[in-house]
Amino acid sequence: MLRFAVAGSPLSTPTPGGSVKGLERAHALGIKAMELEWVQSVPKNPQRMAEIRETAERLDISLTVHAPYFINLNSPDVAKLAASKKRIWDALAMAELCGARSVCVHPAFNLGQSPDVAYANVRRATADIMEMKLKLFPHVNLAYETMGKATQFGTLEEVLRLSKEFDIYPCVDPAHMHARENGKINSKEEWNAMFDLYEEFLGKASLKFVHMHFSGIAYTEKGERHHLPLQESDAKWEDFLTVLKERKIEGTVVCESPLMEEDTLLLQQTFEIKRNAENRNVPVQRIQRL
Ligand SMILES: [Zn+2]
């Protein structure tokens, strides 16, 4: 099964909300997955995690987590490196408690170093992180994200290679790849090549439990500027859905559009129409917007 996740509590969640209220609102909208956005800090209350877990299980909503942005596993500063690892461990610990299956992490900045040096540093830090993860947080995946700027560590090859080495799976964000490559990675051929490489590194079965991001994106020659609503962007998002359908990809695709639930439902409903059209061999019809 492929689920489309809203990136955080839906905008239409009654306030004050929190994740439990967000899950209830997502369920009411017909959304079946949510990414918990711990991008500023990781929550500390285990009781709260138990409530999130209970609610998500009751409503049958799959959970993933986005770890804090303030992480650099390539930092030469010992204190910053230690703080980065701690943020990842904290996110993995809380994710394990709330039943999230995967935690997405922006791994590092290149800091002008050669790709080989940056890779070696991130690899060394990952070995440390994984040692504790395997003992204490065995069920949750550490997902390194493909990043949208050349100054950031995280090309598709880098995250696939790291993931293979540590038997984890990455968070591939085709919008980031599109921005980083200045408008490339926006066609069926390129997305198929992306999934071919994924499969080559991690095996065919790996495409049955993906943790991905998708959205429209604004970019310059330096890469990502900010995320955009699907229909205000140059993303060929309907073709992307066709590739997901044709390759029978399963897992979670998190919609990172600023329109949150509206674009999550646009992806979900368009995907359903495409799949049903294939099953019943009827033409794709216009879908109902919110
Ligand atoms: Zn991210």
CSV table of N, CA and C in Angstrom, one decimal, residues 67-138:
chain,number,residue,atom,x,y,z
A,67,ALA,N,13.4,14.9,11.8
A,67,ALA,CA,14.3,15.3,12.8
A,67,ALA,C,14.7,16.8,12.7
A,68,PRO,N,15.2,17.4,13.8
A,68,PRO,CA,15.6,18.8,13.7
A,68,PRO,C,16.6,19.2,12.6
A,69,TYR,N,16.4,20.4,12.1
A,69,TYR,CA,17.3,20.9,11.0
A,69,TYR,C,18.7,21.1,11.5
A,70,PHE,N,18.9,21.3,12.8
A,70,PHE,CA,20.2,21.7,13.3
A,70,PHE,C,21.1,20.5,13.5
A,71,ILE,N,21.5,19.9,12.4
A,71,ILE,CA,22.3,18.7,12.4
A,71,ILE,C,23.4,18.9,11.4
A,72,ASN,N,24.7,18.6,11.7
A,72,ASN,CA,25.7,18.6,10.8
A,72,ASN,C,26.7,17.5,11.2
A,73,LEU,N,26.6,16.3,10.5
A,73,LEU,CA,27.5,15.2,10.9
A,73,LEU,C,28.9,15.3,10.2
A,74,ASN,N,29.1,16.5,9.6
A,74,ASN,CA,30.4,16.7,9.0
A,74,ASN,C,31.1,17.9,9.7
A,75,SER,N,30.6,18.3,10.9
A,75,SER,CA,31.1,19.4,11.6
A,75,SER,C,32.5,19.1,12.2
A,76,PRO,N,33.5,20.0,12.0
A,76,PRO,CA,34.8,19.7,12.6
A,76,PRO,C,34.8,20.1,14.1
A,77,ASP,N,33.7,20.8,14.5
A,77,ASP,CA,33.6,21.3,15.9
A,77,ASP,C,33.0,20.1,16.7
A,78,VAL,N,33.8,19.6,17.7
A,78,VAL,CA,33.5,18.4,18.4
A,78,VAL,C,32.1,18.6,19.2
A,79,ALA,N,31.9,19.8,19.7
A,79,ALA,CA,30.6,20.0,20.5
A,79,ALA,C,29.4,20.0,19.5
A,80,LYS,N,29.6,20.6,18.3
A,80,LYS,CA,28.5,20.6,17.4
A,80,LYS,C,28.2,19.2,16.8
A,81,LEU,N,29.2,18.4,16.6
A,81,LEU,CA,29.1,17.1,16.1
A,81,LEU,C,28.3,16.2,17.2
A,82,ALA,N,28.7,16.4,18.5
A,82,ALA,CA,28.1,15.6,19.6
A,82,ALA,C,26.6,16.1,19.7
A,83,ALA,N,26.3,17.4,19.6
A,83,ALA,CA,25.0,17.8,19.7
A,83,ALA,C,24.1,17.3,18.5
A,84,SER,N,24.7,17.2,17.3
A,84,SER,CA,24.0,16.7,16.2
A,84,SER,C,23.6,15.2,16.4
A,85,LYS,N,24.6,14.4,16.9
A,85,LYS,CA,24.3,13.0,17.1
A,85,LYS,C,23.2,12.9,18.2
A,86,LYS,N,23.3,13.7,19.2
A,86,LYS,CA,22.3,13.6,20.3
A,86,LYS,C,20.9,14.0,19.8
A,87,ARG,N,20.8,15.0,18.9
A,87,ARG,CA,19.5,15.3,18.3
A,87,ARG,C,18.9,14.1,17.5
A,88,ILE,N,19.8,13.4,16.8
A,88,ILE,CA,19.3,12.2,16.1
A,88,ILE,C,18.9,11.1,17.0
A,89,TRP,N,19.7,10.8,18.1
A,89,TRP,CA,19.3,9.8,19.1
A,89,TRP,C,18.0,10.2,19.7
A,90,ASP,N,17.8,11.4,20.1
A,90,ASP,CA,16.6,11.8,20.8
A,90,ASP,C,15.4,11.6,19.9
A,91,ALA,N,15.6,12.0,18.6
A,91,ALA,CA,14.4,11.8,17.6
A,91,ALA,C,14.1,10.4,17.4
A,92,LEU,N,15.2,9.5,17.3
A,92,LEU,CA,14.9,8.1,17.2
A,92,LEU,C,14.2,7.5,18.4
A,93,ALA,N,14.7,8.0,19.6
A,93,ALA,CA,14.1,7.4,20.8
A,93,ALA,C,12.6,7.8,20.9
A,94,MET,N,12.2,9.0,20.6
A,94,MET,CA,10.8,9.4,20.7
A,94,MET,C,10.0,8.8,19.6
A,95,ALA,N,10.6,8.7,18.4
A,95,ALA,CA,10.0,8.0,17.3
A,95,ALA,C,9.6,6.6,17.6
A,96,GLU,N,10.6,5.9,18.3
A,96,GLU,CA,10.3,4.5,18.7
A,96,GLU,C,9.1,4.4,19.6
A,97,LEU,N,9.1,5.4,20.6
A,97,LEU,CA,8.0,5.4,21.5
A,97,LEU,C,6.6,5.7,20.9
A,98,CYS,N,6.6,6.6,19.9
A,98,CYS,CA,5.3,6.9,19.3
A,98,CYS,C,4.9,6.0,18.2
A,99,GLY,N,5.8,5.1,17.8
A,99,GLY,CA,5.4,4.1,16.8
A,99,GLY,C,5.7,4.6,15.4
A,100,ALA,N,6.5,5.7,15.2
A,100,ALA,CA,6.9,6.1,13.9
A,100,ALA,C,7.9,5.1,13.3
A,101,ARG,N,7.8,4.9,12.0
A,101,ARG,CA,8.7,3.8,11.4
A,101,ARG,C,10.0,4.3,10.9
A,102,SER,N,10.1,5.6,10.7
A,102,SER,CA,11.3,6.2,10.0
A,102,SER,C,11.5,7.6,10.4
A,103,VAL,N,12.7,8.0,10.6
A,103,VAL,CA,13.0,9.4,11.0
A,103,VAL,C,13.9,10.0,9.9
A,104,CYS,N,13.4,11.1,9.3
A,104,CYS,CA,14.2,11.7,8.2
A,104,CYS,C,15.2,12.7,8.8
A,105,VAL,N,16.4,12.7,8.3
A,105,VAL,CA,17.5,13.6,8.8
A,105,VAL,C,18.2,14.3,7.7
A,106,HIS,N,18.4,15.6,7.8
A,106,HIS,CA,19.3,16.3,6.9
A,106,HIS,C,20.7,16.0,7.4
A,107,PRO,N,21.5,15.2,6.7
A,107,PRO,CA,22.7,14.7,7.3
A,107,PRO,C,23.8,15.8,7.6
A,108,ALA,N,24.1,16.6,6.6
A,108,ALA,CA,25.3,17.4,6.8
A,108,ALA,C,25.5,18.6,5.8
A,109,PHE,N,26.4,19.4,6.1
A,109,PHE,CA,26.9,20.4,5.1
A,109,PHE,C,28.2,20.1,4.6
A,110,ASN,N,28.5,20.3,3.3
A,110,ASN,CA,29.8,19.9,2.8
A,110,ASN,C,31.0,20.8,3.3
A,111,LEU,N,30.7,22.0,3.6
A,111,LEU,CA,31.7,23.0,4.2
A,111,LEU,C,32.9,23.1,3.2
A,112,GLY,N,32.7,23.0,2.0
A,112,GLY,CA,33.8,23.2,1.0
A,112,GLY,C,34.7,22.0,0.9
A,113,GLN,N,34.4,20.9,1.6
A,113,GLN,CA,35.3,19.7,1.6
A,113,GLN,C,35.0,18.9,0.3
A,114,SER,N,35.9,18.0,0.0
A,114,SER,CA,35.7,17.1,-1.2
A,114,SER,C,34.6,16.1,-0.7
A,115,PRO,N,33.8,15.6,-1.7
A,115,PRO,CA,32.7,14.7,-1.4
A,115,PRO,C,33.3,13.5,-0.6
A,116,ASP,N,34.5,13.0,-0.9
A,116,ASP,CA,35.0,11.8,-0.2
A,116,ASP,C,35.3,12.1,1.2
A,117,VAL,N,35.8,13.3,1.6
A,117,VAL,CA,36.1,13.6,3.0
A,117,VAL,C,34.8,13.8,3.7
A,118,ALA,N,33.8,14.5,3.1
A,118,ALA,CA,32.5,14.7,3.8
A,118,ALA,C,31.9,13.3,4.0
A,119,TYR,N,31.9,12.4,3.0
A,119,TYR,CA,31.3,11.1,3.1
A,119,TYR,C,31.9,10.3,4.3
A,120,ALA,N,33.3,10.4,4.4
A,120,ALA,CA,34.0,9.6,5.4
A,120,ALA,C,33.6,10.1,6.8
A,121,ASN,N,33.4,11.5,6.9
A,121,ASN,CA,33.0,12.0,8.2
A,121,ASN,C,31.6,11.6,8.6
A,122,VAL,N,30.7,11.7,7.6
A,122,VAL,CA,29.3,11.4,7.9
A,122,VAL,C,29.2,9.9,8.2
A,123,ARG,N,30.0,9.1,7.5
A,123,ARG,CA,30.0,7.7,7.7
A,123,ARG,C,30.4,7.3,9.1
A,124,ARG,N,31.5,8.0,9.6
A,124,ARG,CA,32.0,7.7,10.9
A,124,ARG,C,31.0,8.1,12.0
A,125,ALA,N,30.3,9.2,11.8
A,125,ALA,CA,29.3,9.6,12.8
A,125,ALA,C,28.1,8.6,12.7
A,126,THR,N,27.8,8.2,11.5
A,126,THR,CA,26.7,7.2,11.4
A,126,THR,C,27.0,5.9,12.1
A,127,ALA,N,28.2,5.5,12.0
A,127,ALA,CA,28.6,4.2,12.7
A,127,ALA,C,28.3,4.3,14.2
A,128,ASP,N,28.6,5.5,14.8
A,128,ASP,CA,28.3,5.8,16.2
A,128,ASP,C,26.8,5.7,16.5
A,129,ILE,N,26.1,6.5,15.6
A,129,ILE,CA,24.6,6.6,15.8
A,129,ILE,C,24.0,5.2,15.7
A,130,MET,N,24.4,4.4,14.8
A,130,MET,CA,23.8,3.1,14.5
A,130,MET,C,24.1,2.1,15.7
A,131,GLU,N,25.3,2.2,16.3
A,131,GLU,CA,25.6,1.3,17.4
A,131,GLU,C,24.5,1.4,18.5
A,132,MET,N,24.2,2.7,18.8
A,132,MET,CA,23.2,2.8,19.9
A,132,MET,C,21.8,2.5,19.3
A,133,LYS,N,21.5,2.9,18.1
A,133,LYS,CA,20.2,2.7,17.5
A,133,LYS,C,19.8,1.2,17.5
A,134,LEU,N,20.8,0.4,17.1
A,134,LEU,CA,20.5,-1.0,17.0
A,134,LEU,C,20.2,-1.6,18.4
A,135,LYS,N,20.8,-1.1,19.4
A,135,LYS,CA,20.5,-1.6,20.8
A,135,LYS,C,19.2,-1.1,21.3
A,136,LEU,N,19.0,0.2,21.2
A,136,LEU,CA,17.9,0.9,21.9
A,136,LEU,C,16.7,1.2,21.1
A,137,PHE,N,16.9,1.5,19.8
A,137,PHE,CA,15.7,1.8,19.0
A,137,PHE,C,15.7,1.0,17.7
A,138,PRO,N,15.5,-0.3,17.9
A,138,PRO,CA,15.7,-1.2,16.7
A,138,PRO,C,14.6,-1.1,15.6
